[in-house]
Amino acid sequence: MKEITSTQNTYIKQLVQLKEKSRERKKSGLFLIEGIREVTLAIKGGFELETILFYPELFSEQQLSNLTLSDISTIEISKDVYEKLAYRETTEGILAVAKSKNHDINDLEFNTKIPLVLIAEAPEKPGNIGAILRTADAANVDAVIIANPKTDLYNPNIIRSSVGCVFTNTIATGNTNEIIEFLKSKNINIYCAALQASVEYHTQDFTKPTAIIVGTEATGLSDEWLKNSTQNIIIPMQGEIDSMNVSVAAGILIFEAKRQRDFK
């Protein structure tokens, strides 16, 4: 088994670039995963792991042997190297280098005739994206689609805030027009969370092929979505403000759809 103890090692420097720079992740098609739960979910989600790195004082060889690893190189690293690569202050001593998946909207396929899809337009905050992915996983939606993404999916903050749900969801990306065309080609109803020309969300029938679209809290959804909406929907607000966190709104809307479908 290979061992690396220096933070000046060329390979470790490359991994630091993967951790810190979206450009490097996109160019190489690789990204870093940190934590046993996240690594386990990535394996379960069919992600191809290239390398496992572990710090033996936090993650033992016995624990390593419990993972389903075949043809994956393993590297033992020192405390200094681990702290250089780790994103979180408290973690379990294991990292993995994984290959990115294809998320092109045109390659998205459903396993059901009545899909339930959650779409977020131009989300910027990794924490919100992670929370949306956790909600989608909890509801077992058929897909999450990110329109006009501002942050790459393998940003360490998204992986962390999604607690690995970036690996458990079927995720696609594309621009707004591409996604609208895709939904129409699949005869999926488009329900836009918006203030304009809206009806209360619980009055709508989400038991048919359904896409629920949420925008940013600052600007909402673009005109393209509103022009192509089957129906704009709104969550009744009883306080002083007229909006809520996008991930919270997504959760309310998606679980109403799940309720109507008897949580199937």
XYZ file of C-alpha atoms in Angstrom:
264
model
C 0.000 0.000 0.000
C 1.325 3.408 -0.963
C 1.974 6.008 1.737
C 2.191 9.792 1.375
C 3.405 11.946 4.260
C 4.297 15.258 2.606
C 1.863 18.019 1.728
C 4.312 19.013 -1.021
C 3.726 15.756 -2.881
C 2.681 16.475 -6.482
C -0.392 14.251 -6.303
C -1.544 15.878 -3.060
C -1.140 19.313 -4.636
C -3.387 18.141 -7.484
C -6.011 16.993 -4.992
C -5.911 20.352 -3.221
C -6.718 21.945 -6.582
C -9.698 19.595 -6.962
C -10.879 20.579 -3.520
C -10.589 24.315 -4.077
C -11.210 25.010 -7.773
C -14.316 24.235 -9.815
C -12.277 24.713 -12.967
C -9.970 21.854 -12.026
C -12.895 19.568 -11.208
C -14.491 20.243 -14.587
C -11.219 19.892 -16.509
C -10.211 16.603 -14.910
C -13.655 15.093 -14.431
C -12.638 14.259 -10.868
C -13.660 15.475 -7.430
C -13.015 14.780 -3.757
C -15.396 13.037 -1.368
C -14.896 13.275 2.370
C -16.429 11.122 5.105
C -17.484 7.487 5.433
C -21.197 8.114 4.859
C -20.507 10.165 1.746
C -18.032 7.616 0.344
C -20.467 4.773 1.057
C -23.346 6.601 -0.650
C -21.154 7.367 -3.659
C -20.327 3.675 -4.030
C -24.010 2.772 -3.645
C -24.925 5.456 -6.186
C -22.683 3.899 -8.813
C -19.930 6.504 -8.783
C -16.555 5.242 -9.930
C -13.884 5.775 -7.285
C -10.330 6.189 -8.467
C -8.467 6.355 -5.155
C -9.152 6.032 -1.421
C -6.990 8.012 0.990
C -7.133 7.378 4.724
C -5.501 8.605 7.887
C -5.061 5.441 10.009
C -5.431 7.136 13.390
C -9.001 8.085 12.463
C -9.874 5.381 9.936
C -8.319 1.955 10.350
C -7.336 -0.617 7.749
C -10.026 -2.860 9.240
C -12.674 -0.220 8.504
C -11.215 0.138 5.032
C -11.573 -3.594 4.430
C -15.281 -3.348 5.305
C -15.901 -1.128 2.278
C -16.768 -2.761 -1.042
C -13.650 -1.783 -2.936
C -12.349 -3.521 -6.037
C -9.589 -2.270 -8.310
C -9.391 0.964 -6.305
C -5.954 2.112 -5.187
C -5.597 2.995 -1.508
C -3.139 5.438 -0.025
C -2.274 5.870 3.630
C -1.719 9.544 4.424
C -0.205 11.456 7.331
C -2.027 13.824 9.641
C -0.590 16.861 7.820
C -1.740 15.579 4.450
C -5.161 14.678 5.785
C -5.660 18.117 7.318
C -4.566 19.701 4.028
C -7.193 17.789 2.075
C -10.050 17.582 4.577
C -12.757 20.190 4.260
C -14.422 19.635 7.590
C -12.811 20.074 10.964
C -14.439 16.928 12.312
C -14.569 13.964 9.991
C -13.720 10.298 9.939
C -10.294 10.161 8.326
C -11.281 8.955 4.864
C -11.357 10.684 1.489
C -11.938 9.428 -2.027
C -11.159 10.682 -5.496
C -14.181 10.010 -7.708
C -15.137 10.464 -11.337
C -17.921 12.901 -12.188
C -21.083 11.622 -13.845
C -22.827 12.986 -16.912
C -25.774 15.194 -15.941
C -26.946 16.408 -19.364
C -30.710 16.978 -19.416
C -30.967 15.260 -22.806
C -29.738 12.009 -21.290
C -32.258 11.979 -18.436
C -34.582 8.973 -18.379
C -37.378 8.050 -15.981
C -38.333 4.631 -14.654
C -41.982 5.597 -14.239
C -44.764 6.900 -16.464
C -45.811 9.503 -13.872
C -42.543 11.131 -12.804
C -42.265 13.669 -10.007
C -39.453 16.111 -10.682
C -38.031 18.928 -8.577
C -36.407 21.768 -10.499
C -34.379 24.648 -9.078
C -33.492 27.576 -11.318
C -30.100 29.220 -10.857
C -29.498 28.302 -7.208
C -26.269 29.882 -6.021
C -25.796 28.944 -2.373
C -24.301 25.475 -1.939
C -26.163 25.136 1.361
C -29.517 25.626 -0.361
C -28.613 23.174 -3.113
C -27.565 20.620 -0.518
C -30.797 21.095 1.415
C -32.852 20.711 -1.778
C -31.024 17.461 -2.548
C -31.735 16.165 0.967
C -35.419 16.960 0.506
C -35.445 15.243 -2.885
C -33.818 12.154 -1.417
C -36.287 12.068 1.473
C -39.200 12.261 -0.971
C -37.557 9.839 -3.419
C -38.376 12.075 -6.385
C -37.634 10.748 -9.840
C -35.127 13.479 -10.629
C -33.692 16.793 -9.536
C -32.941 19.228 -12.331
C -30.756 22.287 -11.872
C -31.495 24.986 -14.442
C -28.713 27.448 -15.279
C -26.439 26.131 -12.502
C -24.204 28.706 -10.833
C -22.200 26.199 -8.794
C -20.839 22.848 -9.897
C -22.471 19.831 -8.254
C -19.220 18.526 -6.834
C -18.427 21.627 -4.815
C -17.339 20.315 -1.378
C -19.973 22.522 0.284
C -22.747 20.857 -1.728
C -21.485 17.379 -0.918
C -21.261 18.300 2.754
C -24.607 20.107 3.054
C -26.409 17.390 1.111
C -24.900 14.769 3.494
C -24.118 12.711 0.415
C -27.521 13.087 -1.265
C -25.752 14.464 -4.327
C -24.931 10.761 -4.854
C -28.385 9.323 -4.123
C -30.487 11.487 -6.451
C -30.832 11.322 -10.211
C -29.618 14.799 -11.183
C -29.658 16.601 -14.509
C -28.596 20.076 -15.564
C -29.293 22.336 -18.520
C -30.422 25.808 -19.407
C -34.003 26.856 -18.797
C -35.122 26.566 -22.433
C -33.604 23.098 -22.809
C -35.358 21.904 -19.690
C -38.735 23.353 -20.693
C -38.454 21.619 -24.078
C -37.544 18.363 -22.323
C -40.537 18.577 -19.968
C -42.924 19.313 -22.821
C -41.550 16.395 -24.843
C -42.364 14.122 -21.886
C -45.818 15.697 -21.325
C -44.880 16.728 -17.785
C -46.990 19.441 -16.159
C -45.036 22.498 -15.047
C -45.942 24.046 -11.679
C -44.020 27.231 -10.953
C -43.695 28.554 -7.421
C -44.411 32.226 -8.094
C -46.400 35.165 -6.740
C -47.932 36.167 -10.083
C -51.245 34.638 -11.242
C -50.962 31.927 -8.638
C -53.331 29.571 -6.891
C -52.734 27.872 -3.564
C -50.523 24.849 -4.093
C -52.786 22.310 -2.385
C -55.614 22.952 -4.871
C -53.666 21.357 -7.732
C -53.492 17.736 -8.882
C -49.923 16.477 -8.650
C -50.775 12.830 -9.323
C -50.035 13.252 -13.031
C -46.497 13.709 -14.453
C -45.357 16.736 -12.476
C -42.436 19.133 -12.309
C -42.302 21.591 -9.427
C -40.075 24.571 -10.133
C -38.568 26.888 -7.527
C -36.415 29.961 -8.066
C -34.120 32.065 -5.951
C -35.496 34.008 -3.002
C -34.098 37.243 -4.431
C -35.404 37.138 -8.015
C -37.814 34.221 -8.248
C -38.273 32.439 -11.570
C -37.411 33.795 -14.992
C -40.088 34.844 -17.485
C -39.452 31.726 -19.576
C -40.772 29.533 -16.780
C -43.775 31.741 -16.107
C -44.709 31.808 -19.805
C -44.619 28.015 -20.000
C -46.189 27.221 -16.648
C -49.134 24.830 -16.508
C -50.107 26.706 -13.348
C -48.298 29.027 -10.978
C -48.658 27.954 -7.368
C -48.169 29.721 -4.072
C -47.761 28.710 -0.450
C -50.172 30.790 1.666
C -48.131 33.073 3.922
C -49.661 34.288 7.170
C -46.838 36.406 8.515
C -45.285 39.698 7.487
C -43.006 38.432 4.690
C -44.000 37.016 1.307
C -41.275 34.409 0.762
C -39.402 31.643 2.537
C -36.143 29.780 2.096
C -36.131 27.999 -1.266
C -35.307 24.600 0.210
C -38.146 24.904 2.740
C -40.602 25.879 -0.003
C -39.418 22.975 -2.138
C -39.995 20.590 0.749
C -43.556 21.803 1.340
C -44.483 21.520 -2.337
C -42.820 18.168 -2.989
C -44.342 16.515 0.046
C -47.810 17.748 -0.919
C -47.273 15.930 -4.215
C -46.115 12.837 -2.317
C -49.181 13.032 -0.039
C -51.456 13.118 -3.072
C -49.648 10.069 -4.420
C -50.098 8.208 -1.111
C -46.342 8.541 -0.574
C -45.610 6.121 -3.398
